[in-house]
XYZ file of C-alpha atoms in Angstrom:
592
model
C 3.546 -43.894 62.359
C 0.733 -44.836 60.449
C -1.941 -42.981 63.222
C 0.543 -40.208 62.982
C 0.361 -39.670 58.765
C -3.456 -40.061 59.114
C -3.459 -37.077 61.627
C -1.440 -34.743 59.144
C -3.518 -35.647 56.596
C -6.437 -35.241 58.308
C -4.968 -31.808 59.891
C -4.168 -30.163 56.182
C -7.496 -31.773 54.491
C -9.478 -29.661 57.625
C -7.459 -26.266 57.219
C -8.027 -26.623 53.279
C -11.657 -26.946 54.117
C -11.753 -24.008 56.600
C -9.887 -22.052 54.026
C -11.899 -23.069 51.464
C -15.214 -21.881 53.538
C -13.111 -18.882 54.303
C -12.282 -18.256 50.796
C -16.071 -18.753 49.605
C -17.524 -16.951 52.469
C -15.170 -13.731 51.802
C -15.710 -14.339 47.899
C -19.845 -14.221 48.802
C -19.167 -11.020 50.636
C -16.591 -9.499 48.379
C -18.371 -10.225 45.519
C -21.050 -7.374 46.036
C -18.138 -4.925 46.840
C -16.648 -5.608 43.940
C -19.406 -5.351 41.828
C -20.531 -2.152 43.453
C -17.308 -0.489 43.239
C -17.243 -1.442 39.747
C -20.513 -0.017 38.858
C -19.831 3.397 41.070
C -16.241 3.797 39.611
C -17.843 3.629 36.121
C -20.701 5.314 36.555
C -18.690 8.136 38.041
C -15.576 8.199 36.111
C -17.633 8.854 32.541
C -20.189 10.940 34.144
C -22.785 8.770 34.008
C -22.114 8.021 30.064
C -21.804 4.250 30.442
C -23.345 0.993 32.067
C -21.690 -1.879 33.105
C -23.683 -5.466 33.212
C -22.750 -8.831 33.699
C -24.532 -12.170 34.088
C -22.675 -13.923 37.111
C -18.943 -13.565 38.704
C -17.153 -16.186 40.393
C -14.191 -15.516 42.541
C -11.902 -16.834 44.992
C -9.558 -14.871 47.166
C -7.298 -17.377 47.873
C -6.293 -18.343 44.205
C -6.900 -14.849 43.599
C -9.048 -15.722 40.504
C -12.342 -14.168 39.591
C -14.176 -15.100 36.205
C -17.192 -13.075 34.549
C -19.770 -14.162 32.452
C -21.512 -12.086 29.217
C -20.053 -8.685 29.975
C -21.497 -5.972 28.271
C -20.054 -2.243 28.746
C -22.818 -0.057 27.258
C -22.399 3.879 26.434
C -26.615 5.694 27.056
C -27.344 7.550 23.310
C -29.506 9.839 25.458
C -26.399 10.888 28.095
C -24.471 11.327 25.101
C -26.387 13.635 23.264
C -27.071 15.477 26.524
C -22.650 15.730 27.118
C -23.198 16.710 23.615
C -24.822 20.069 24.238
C -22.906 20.743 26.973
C -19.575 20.276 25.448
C -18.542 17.607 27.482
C -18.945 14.487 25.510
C -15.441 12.395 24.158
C -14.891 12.329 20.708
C -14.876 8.422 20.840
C -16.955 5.942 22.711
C -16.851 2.482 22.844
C -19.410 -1.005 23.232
C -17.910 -4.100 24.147
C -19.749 -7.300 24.631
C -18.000 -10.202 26.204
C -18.627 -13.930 26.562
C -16.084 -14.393 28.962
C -13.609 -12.350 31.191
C -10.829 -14.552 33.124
C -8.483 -13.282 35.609
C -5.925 -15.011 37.694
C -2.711 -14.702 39.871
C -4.388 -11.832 41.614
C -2.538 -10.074 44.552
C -5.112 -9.856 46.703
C -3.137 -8.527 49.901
C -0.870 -6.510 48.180
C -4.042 -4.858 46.480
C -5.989 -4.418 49.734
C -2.828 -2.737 51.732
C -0.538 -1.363 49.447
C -2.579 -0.496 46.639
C -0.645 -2.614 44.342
C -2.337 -4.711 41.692
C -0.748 -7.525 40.542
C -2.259 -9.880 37.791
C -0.598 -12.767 36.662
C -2.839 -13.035 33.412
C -6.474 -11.867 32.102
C -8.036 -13.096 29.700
C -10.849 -12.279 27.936
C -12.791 -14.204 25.002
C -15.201 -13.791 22.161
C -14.950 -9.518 22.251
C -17.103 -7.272 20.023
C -15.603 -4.029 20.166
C -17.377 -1.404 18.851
C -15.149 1.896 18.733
C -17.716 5.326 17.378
C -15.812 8.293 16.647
C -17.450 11.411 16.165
C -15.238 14.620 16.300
C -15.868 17.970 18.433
C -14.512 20.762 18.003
C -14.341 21.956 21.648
C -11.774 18.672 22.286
C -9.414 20.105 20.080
C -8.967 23.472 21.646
C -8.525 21.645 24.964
C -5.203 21.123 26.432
C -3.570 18.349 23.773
C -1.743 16.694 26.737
C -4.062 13.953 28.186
C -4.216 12.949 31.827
C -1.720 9.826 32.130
C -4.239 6.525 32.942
C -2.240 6.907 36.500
C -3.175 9.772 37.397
C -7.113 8.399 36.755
C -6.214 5.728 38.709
C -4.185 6.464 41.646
C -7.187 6.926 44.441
C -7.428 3.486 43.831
C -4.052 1.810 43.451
C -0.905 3.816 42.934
C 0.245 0.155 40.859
C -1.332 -1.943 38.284
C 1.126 -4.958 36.700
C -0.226 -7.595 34.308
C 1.893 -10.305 33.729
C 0.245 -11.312 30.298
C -3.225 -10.509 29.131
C -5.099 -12.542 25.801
C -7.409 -11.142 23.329
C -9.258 -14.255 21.474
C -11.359 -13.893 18.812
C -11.793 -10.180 19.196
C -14.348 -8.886 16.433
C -13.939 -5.310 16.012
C -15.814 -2.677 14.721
C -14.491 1.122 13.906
C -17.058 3.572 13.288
C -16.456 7.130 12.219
C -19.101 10.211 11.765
C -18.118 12.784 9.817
C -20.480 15.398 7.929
C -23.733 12.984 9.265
C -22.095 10.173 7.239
C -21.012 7.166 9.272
C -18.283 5.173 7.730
C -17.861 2.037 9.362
C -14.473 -0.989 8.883
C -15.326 -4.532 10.292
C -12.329 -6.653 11.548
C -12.746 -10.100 12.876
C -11.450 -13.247 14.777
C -8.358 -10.833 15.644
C -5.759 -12.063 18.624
C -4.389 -9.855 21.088
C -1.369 -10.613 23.065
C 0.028 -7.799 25.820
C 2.976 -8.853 27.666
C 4.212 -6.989 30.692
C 1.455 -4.334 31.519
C 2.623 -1.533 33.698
C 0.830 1.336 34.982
C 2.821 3.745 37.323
C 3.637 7.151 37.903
C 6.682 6.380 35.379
C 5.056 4.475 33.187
C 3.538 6.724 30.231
C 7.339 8.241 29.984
C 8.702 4.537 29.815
C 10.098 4.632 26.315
C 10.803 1.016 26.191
C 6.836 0.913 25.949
C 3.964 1.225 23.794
C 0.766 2.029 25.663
C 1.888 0.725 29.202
C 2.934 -2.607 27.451
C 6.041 -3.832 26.764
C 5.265 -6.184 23.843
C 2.083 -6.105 21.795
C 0.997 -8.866 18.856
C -1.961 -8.362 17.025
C -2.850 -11.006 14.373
C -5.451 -10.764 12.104
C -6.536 -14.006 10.077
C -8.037 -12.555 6.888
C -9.093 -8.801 6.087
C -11.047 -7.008 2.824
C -11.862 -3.190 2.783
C -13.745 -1.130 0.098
C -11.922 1.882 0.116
C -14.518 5.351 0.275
C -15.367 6.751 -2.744
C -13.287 4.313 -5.321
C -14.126 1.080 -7.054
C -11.375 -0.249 -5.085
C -10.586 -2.827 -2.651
C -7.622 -4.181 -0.757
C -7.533 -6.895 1.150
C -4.822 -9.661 2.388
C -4.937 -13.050 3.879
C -3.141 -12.750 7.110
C -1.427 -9.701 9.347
C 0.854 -10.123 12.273
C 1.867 -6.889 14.012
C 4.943 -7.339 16.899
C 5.643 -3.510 18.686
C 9.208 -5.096 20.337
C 9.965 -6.686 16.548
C 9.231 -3.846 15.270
C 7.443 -5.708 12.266
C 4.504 -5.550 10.295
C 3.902 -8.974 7.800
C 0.956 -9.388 5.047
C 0.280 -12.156 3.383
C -1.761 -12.254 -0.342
C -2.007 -8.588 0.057
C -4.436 -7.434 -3.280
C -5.677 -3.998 -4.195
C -8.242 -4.455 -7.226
C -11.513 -3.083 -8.426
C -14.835 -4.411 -7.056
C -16.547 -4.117 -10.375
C -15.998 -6.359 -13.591
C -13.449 -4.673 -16.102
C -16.102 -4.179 -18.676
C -18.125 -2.125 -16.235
C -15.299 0.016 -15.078
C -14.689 1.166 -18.743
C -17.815 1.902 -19.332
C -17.924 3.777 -16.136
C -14.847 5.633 -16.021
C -14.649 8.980 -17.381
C -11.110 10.173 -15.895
C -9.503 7.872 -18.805
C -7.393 6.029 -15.999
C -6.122 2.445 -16.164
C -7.717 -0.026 -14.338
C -4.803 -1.421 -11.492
C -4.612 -4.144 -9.890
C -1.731 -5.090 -7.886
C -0.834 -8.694 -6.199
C 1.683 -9.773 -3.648
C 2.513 -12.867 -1.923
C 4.075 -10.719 1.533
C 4.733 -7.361 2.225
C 7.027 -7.195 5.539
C 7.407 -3.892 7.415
C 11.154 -3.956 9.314
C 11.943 -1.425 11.651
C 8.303 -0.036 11.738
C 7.983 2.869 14.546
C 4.548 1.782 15.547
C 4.322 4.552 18.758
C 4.779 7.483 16.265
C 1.338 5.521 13.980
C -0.277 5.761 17.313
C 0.594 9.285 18.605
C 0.622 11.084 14.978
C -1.135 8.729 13.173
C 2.130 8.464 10.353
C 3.470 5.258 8.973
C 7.197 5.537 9.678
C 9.275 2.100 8.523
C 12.605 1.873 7.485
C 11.975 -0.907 5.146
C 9.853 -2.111 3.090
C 9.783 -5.868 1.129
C 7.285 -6.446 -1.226
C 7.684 -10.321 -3.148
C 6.418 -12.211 -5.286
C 3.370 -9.981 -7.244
C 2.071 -8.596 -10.244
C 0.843 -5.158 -11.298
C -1.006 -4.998 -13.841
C -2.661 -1.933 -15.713
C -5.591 -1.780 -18.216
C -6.849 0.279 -20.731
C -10.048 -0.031 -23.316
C -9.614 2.598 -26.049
C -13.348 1.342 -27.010
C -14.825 3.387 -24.226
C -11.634 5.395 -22.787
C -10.249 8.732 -24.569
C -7.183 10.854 -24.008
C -9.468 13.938 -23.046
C -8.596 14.141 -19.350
C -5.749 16.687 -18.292
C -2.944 14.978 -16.642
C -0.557 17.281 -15.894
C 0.020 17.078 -11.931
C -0.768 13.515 -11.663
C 2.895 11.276 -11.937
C 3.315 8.673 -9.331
C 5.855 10.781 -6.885
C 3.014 13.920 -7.434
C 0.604 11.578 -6.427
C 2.241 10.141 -3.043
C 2.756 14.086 -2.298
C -1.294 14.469 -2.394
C -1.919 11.565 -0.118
C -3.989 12.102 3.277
C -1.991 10.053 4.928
C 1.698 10.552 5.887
C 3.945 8.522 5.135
C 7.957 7.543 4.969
C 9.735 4.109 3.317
C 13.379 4.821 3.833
C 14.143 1.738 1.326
C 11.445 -0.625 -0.463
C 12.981 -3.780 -1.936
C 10.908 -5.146 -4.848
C 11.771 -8.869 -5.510
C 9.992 -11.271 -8.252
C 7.046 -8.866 -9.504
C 5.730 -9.061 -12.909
C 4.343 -5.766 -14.310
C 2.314 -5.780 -17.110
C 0.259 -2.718 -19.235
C -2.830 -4.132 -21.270
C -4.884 -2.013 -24.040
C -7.674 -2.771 -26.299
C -7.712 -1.261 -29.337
C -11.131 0.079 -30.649
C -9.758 0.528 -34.448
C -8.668 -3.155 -34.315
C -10.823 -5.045 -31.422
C -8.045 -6.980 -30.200
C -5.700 -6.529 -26.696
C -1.949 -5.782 -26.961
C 0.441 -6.213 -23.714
C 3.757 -5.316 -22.811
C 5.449 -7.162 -20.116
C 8.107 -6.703 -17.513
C 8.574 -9.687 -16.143
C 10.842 -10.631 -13.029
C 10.861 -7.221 -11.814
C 13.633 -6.483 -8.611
C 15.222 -3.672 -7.006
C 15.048 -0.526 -4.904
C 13.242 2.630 -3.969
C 14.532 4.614 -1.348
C 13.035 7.715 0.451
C 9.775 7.357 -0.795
C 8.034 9.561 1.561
C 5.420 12.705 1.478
C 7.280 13.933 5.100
C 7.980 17.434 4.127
C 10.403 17.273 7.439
C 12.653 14.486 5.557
C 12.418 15.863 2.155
C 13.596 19.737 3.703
C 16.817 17.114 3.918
C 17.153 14.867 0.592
C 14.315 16.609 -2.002
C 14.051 12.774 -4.592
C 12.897 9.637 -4.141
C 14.885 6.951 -6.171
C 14.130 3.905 -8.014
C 16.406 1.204 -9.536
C 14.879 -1.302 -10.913
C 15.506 -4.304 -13.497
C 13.453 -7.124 -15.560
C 12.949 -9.173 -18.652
C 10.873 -7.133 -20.879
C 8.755 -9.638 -22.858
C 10.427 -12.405 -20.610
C 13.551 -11.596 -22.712
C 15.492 -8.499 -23.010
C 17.406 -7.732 -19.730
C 16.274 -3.831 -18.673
C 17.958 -2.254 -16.304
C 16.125 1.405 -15.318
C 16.893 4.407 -12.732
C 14.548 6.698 -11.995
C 14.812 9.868 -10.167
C 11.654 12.381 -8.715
C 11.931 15.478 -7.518
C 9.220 15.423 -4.785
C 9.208 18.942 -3.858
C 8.916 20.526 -7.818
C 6.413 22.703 -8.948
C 6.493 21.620 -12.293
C 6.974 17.744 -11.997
C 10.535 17.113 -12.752
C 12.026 14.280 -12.502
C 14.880 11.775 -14.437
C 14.964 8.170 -16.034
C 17.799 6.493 -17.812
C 18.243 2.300 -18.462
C 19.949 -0.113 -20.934
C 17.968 -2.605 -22.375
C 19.947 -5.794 -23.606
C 20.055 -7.782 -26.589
C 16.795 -9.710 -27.506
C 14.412 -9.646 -30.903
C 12.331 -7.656 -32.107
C 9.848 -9.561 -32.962
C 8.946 -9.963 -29.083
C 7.144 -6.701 -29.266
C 4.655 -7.808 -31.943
C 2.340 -9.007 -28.887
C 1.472 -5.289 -28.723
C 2.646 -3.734 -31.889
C 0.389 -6.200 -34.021
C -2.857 -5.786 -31.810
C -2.606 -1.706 -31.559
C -0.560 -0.840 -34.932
C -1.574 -3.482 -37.307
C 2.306 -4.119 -37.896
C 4.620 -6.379 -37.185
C 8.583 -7.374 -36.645
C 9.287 -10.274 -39.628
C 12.796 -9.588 -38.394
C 15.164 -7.677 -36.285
C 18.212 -8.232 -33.730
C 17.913 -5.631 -30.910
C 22.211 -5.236 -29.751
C 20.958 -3.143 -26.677
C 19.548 0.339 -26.041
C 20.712 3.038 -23.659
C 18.758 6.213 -22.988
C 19.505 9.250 -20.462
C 16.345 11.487 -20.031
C 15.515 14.913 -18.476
C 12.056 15.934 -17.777
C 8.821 18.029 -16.546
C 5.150 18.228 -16.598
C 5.636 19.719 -19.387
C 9.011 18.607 -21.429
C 11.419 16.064 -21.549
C 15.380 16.484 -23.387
C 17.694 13.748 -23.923
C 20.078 11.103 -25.672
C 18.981 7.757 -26.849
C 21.154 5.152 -28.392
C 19.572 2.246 -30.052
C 21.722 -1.012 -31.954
C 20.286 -3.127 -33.910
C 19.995 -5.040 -37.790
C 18.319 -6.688 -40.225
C 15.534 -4.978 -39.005
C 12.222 -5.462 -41.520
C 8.106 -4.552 -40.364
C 5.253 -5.986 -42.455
C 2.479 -3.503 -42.857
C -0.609 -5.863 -41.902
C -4.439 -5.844 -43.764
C -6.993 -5.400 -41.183
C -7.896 -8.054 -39.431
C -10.840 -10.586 -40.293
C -12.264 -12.652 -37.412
C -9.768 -14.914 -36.714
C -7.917 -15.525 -39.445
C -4.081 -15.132 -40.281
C -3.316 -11.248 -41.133
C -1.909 -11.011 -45.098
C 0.888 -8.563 -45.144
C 1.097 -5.166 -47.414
C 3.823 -6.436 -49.610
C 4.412 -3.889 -51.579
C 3.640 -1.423 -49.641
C 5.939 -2.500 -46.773
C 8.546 -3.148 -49.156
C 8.167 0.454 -50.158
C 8.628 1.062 -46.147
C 11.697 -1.049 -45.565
C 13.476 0.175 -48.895
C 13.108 3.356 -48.703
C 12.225 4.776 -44.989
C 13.421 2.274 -42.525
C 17.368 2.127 -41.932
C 17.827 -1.932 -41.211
C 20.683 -1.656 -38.598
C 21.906 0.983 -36.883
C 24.716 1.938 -37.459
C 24.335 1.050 -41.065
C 25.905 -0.561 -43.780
C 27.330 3.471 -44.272
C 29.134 3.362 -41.490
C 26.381 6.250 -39.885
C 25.652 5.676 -36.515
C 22.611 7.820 -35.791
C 21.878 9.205 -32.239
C 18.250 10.399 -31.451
C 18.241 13.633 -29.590
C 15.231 13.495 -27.915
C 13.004 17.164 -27.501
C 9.491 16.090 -26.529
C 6.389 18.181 -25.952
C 4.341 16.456 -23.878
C 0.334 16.588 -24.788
C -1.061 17.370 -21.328
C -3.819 14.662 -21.650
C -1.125 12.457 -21.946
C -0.513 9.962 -18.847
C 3.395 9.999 -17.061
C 3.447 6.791 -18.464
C 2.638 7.290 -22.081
C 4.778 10.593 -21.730
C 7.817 8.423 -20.930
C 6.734 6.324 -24.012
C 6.438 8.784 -26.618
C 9.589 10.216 -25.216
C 11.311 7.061 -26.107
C 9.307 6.623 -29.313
C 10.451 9.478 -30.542
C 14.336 8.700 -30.203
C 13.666 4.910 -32.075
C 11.895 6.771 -34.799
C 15.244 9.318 -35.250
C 17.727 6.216 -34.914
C 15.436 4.178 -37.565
C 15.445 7.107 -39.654
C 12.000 8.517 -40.072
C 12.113 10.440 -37.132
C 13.929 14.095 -37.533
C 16.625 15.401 -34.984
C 18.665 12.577 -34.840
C 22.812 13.233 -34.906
C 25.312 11.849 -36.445
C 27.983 9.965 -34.590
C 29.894 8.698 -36.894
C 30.390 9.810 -40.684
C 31.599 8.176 -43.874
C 34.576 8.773 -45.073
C 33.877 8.979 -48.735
C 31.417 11.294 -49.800
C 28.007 10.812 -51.660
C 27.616 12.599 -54.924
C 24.936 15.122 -53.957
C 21.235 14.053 -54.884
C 19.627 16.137 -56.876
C 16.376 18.830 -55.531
C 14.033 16.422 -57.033
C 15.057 13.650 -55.654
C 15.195 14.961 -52.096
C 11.682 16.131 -52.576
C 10.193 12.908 -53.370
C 12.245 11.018 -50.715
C 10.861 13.928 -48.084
C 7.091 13.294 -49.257
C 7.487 9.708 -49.169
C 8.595 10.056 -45.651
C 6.094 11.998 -44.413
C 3.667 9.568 -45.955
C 4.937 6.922 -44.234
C 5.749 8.479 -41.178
C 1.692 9.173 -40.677
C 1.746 4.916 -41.196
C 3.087 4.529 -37.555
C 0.864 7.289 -36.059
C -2.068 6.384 -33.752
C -5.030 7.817 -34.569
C -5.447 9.955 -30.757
C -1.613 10.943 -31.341
């Protein structure tokens, strides 16, 4: 028995040695087919255009593995330029330099008689991809439909199936010429994972695929781009891309200037506010990922953006309204971008937005905060195609303005108006006045010493050029102190007489008032084209608090007394109309 186990063994150690000389004697020989075929196959297939090199290649038949060493797939400047002139040259060629190339579970039989290539993975590590575009205008008037890789392919095997092929540490480079300007985005240590390669004759119409694959992962560990012509950047800590999910997710996604505020006052002369936006993830759901490939759109169904800030910023020491605006609200802008896109709902959750100026009569900052922002936008796409079937885009939104008052505001944009229109109306809740002396104080030189804000509702109509509406606005014991201007950092002394004068005889203290008069401000506001969409909303709003407080004309009358005032005489309406108009210049900013 024992003579009879030493025979097997010795039987199966000999045929693994014969097969192993076998294996390396066909690997020896193969190995200079392969290498020749590869070369030739190149060579031929791009017309000459690119050069294949690699320092050794180690393979073995009968595990059906081969391994490469320092790859490098070269495209000859010289050949290019020379397809150039003869119209022949690709609008995109490509460099890749490889440390390693791995390959294994490799059909070798099937591949030699069937023409059947099976993988079981490949693997290749340490990639610099370097992808040059340069456009030609004899591609485009070429037939649009390109060959199918099969049909490229099928001399020399009608199948190729990859089981699973890895991407590690792929640093890639995308270059594009336009005008003699090359404009070049670095991405690095990405990973690439392809599951289930197929290439057949039935593969391109495979719809269950994206580019012969049928799940794709791309993860990239940290990203930063200066975007052309702007002093901005964005940039995020971490993307993962899954084509079968159907998901995009960013991590500490930022868009913000790559200058220091003071020298993008001093720089900018379009008087716009310096942005910058913050947020812990945006996740794309339902992300159509083959459509961003074959039309280059981004097509999601929704959006999440949570946990941010947006912040805006304005210097009035360098910055003045002298700029036309008209044509430049947020839903006009997203109709001028290059780049197509469609959101059927965003979900905003936990975002504080915040609008900063400095004041150059006064040298301090004022803010305005909404704080906790959440809610919806829905359709908020340029797609001409979609918006032929719903025309707005919609927002409804709520937060704490000043961390306090509960505001609840729906916006509506007509994206395919001439003239800009668009709707807002909101309820703002109960909270104190006095919360708004963080910008009042700083860019009026007033202030809230008291005041109980019951709520506010407002319903508003509006264009480039006008906005019409209703605003309702509760409150009492409402008093302002007109302040002295400010002395380095000392306490402000009030006016006292002087905003006595304003609270006794211009200001109503509640509204409605100790007359029973509830006054309504009916808003009709021309807007001053150098005006942002923002500060149009404001002084849209402004304008109904300063009817409902009484020094602001237009306002109705809801509700009357029932006994009637003896009539004043002419005299004293005169005075009471020139004292108003005095004070009414007190709340004016200078560039109003």
């Amino acid at each position: 028995m024992k003579n009879k186990r030493q025979w097997i063994i010795g039987i199966v150690g000999a045929i693994i040695v014969i097969l192993a000389g076998i294996g390396w004697y066909l690997g020896q020989h193969w190995k200079s087919i392969i290498q020749t075929k590869l070369e030739e196959n190149i060579r031929t297939s791009t017309k000459g255009l690119y050069k294949l090199s690699y320092d050794s290649m180690e393979l073995n038949l009968l595990s059906g593995s081969i391994a490469l060493k320092n790859i490098e797939l070269l495209s000859d400047s010289a050949v290019y330029r020379t397809q150039v002139q003869r119209r022949e040259a690709p609008d995109n060629r490509i460099h890749i330099k490889l440390r390693s190339l791995n390959i294994s579970g490799v059909g070798v039989w099937s591949a030699l008689v069937a023409k059947k290539l099976h993988m079981r993975e490949v693997a290749f590590d340490h990639a610099d991809v370097h992808l040059i575009t340069e456009s030609h205008a004899y591609n485009k008037s070429r037939d649009s439909i390109a060959m199918p890789l099969h049909e490229r392919i099928k001399d020399i095997f009608h199948t190729v199936h990859i089981q699973r092929s890895m991407i590690n540490n792929l640093n890639l480079k995308l270059s594009n010429m336009q005008n003699g300007r090359l404009d070049t985005t670095s991405v690095d240590r990405v990973r690439v994972r392809l599951d289930d390669i197929l290439i057949d004759e039935n593969g391109h119409r495979d719809t269950t695929r994206m580019v012969y694959t049928k799940e794709i992962e791309v993860e990239i560990p940290e990203f930063a781009y200066d975007i052309p012509n702007s002093v901005y950047k964005i940039s995020f800590d971490h993307c993962i891309v899954n084509t079968r999910q159907q998901q995009a997710l960013l991590t500490k996604i930022a868009l913000h200037p790559r200058i220091t505020k003071q020298k993008y006052f001093e720089t900018d002369k379009q008087n716009k506010a310096m942005i910058v936006l913050k947020w812990d993830t945006l996740r794309l759901e339902k992300l159509n990922l083959q459509d961003m490939l074959d039309n280059q759109r981004i097509f999601a169904r929704y959006a999440y953006l949570k946990g941010g800030s947006a912040s805006f910023h304005k210097d009035k020491r360098y910055q003045e309204d002298n700029v036309n605006k008209i044509g430049q609200a947020p839903h006009q802008q997203v109709m001028k971008m290059g780049q197509t896109i469609r959101f059927d709902t965003v979900f905003v959750d936990n975002t504080d937005v915040s609008y900063h100026e400095y004041s150059g009569e006064y040298d301090r900052e004022g803010s305005i905060s909404f704080e906790y922002a959440k809610g919806t936008i829905t359709n908020l796409t340029n797609d001409t195609v979609q918006l032929s079937k719903d025309r707005f885009m919609r927002a409804d939104l709520q937060a704490r303005v000043m961390g306090s008052g509960r505001l609840h505001a729906r916006f509506g944009f007509d994206m395919l108006s001439k003239v800009g229109s668009h709707t807002y109306a909101g309820t703002l809740g109960s909270m104190q006045a006095s919360a708004f002396n963080r910008i009042l104080t700083p860019l009026r030189n007033l202030e809230f010493s008291s005041g109980n804000i019951h709520g506010i509702r407002f319903d508003m109509q509006a264009t480039d050029y006008k906005t019409r509406g209703v605003f309702r606005f509760e409150y009492d014991e409402m008093k302002i102190d007109l302040l002295h201007a400010p002395k380095d950092d000392t306490e402000q002394s009030k006016k006292g007489v002087l905003s006595f004068l304003v609270n006794a005889l211009l200001i109503r203290d509640s509204n409605p008032g100790a007359d029973k008069v509830y006054l309504v401000g009916n808003v009709e506001y021309t807007r001053v084209p150098e005006y942002s969409h923002f500060k149009t909303i404001w002084k849209s709003l402004e304008q109904g608090i300063f009817q409902c407080v009484g020094i602001g004309k237009g306002a109705e009358r809801e509700t009357k007394e029932t006994d009637k005032k003896p009539e004043e005489d002419s005299e004293s309406k005169n005075f009471l109309k020139k004292t108003g108009d005095f004070f009414r210049g007190l709340f004016k900013k200078e560039d109003d």
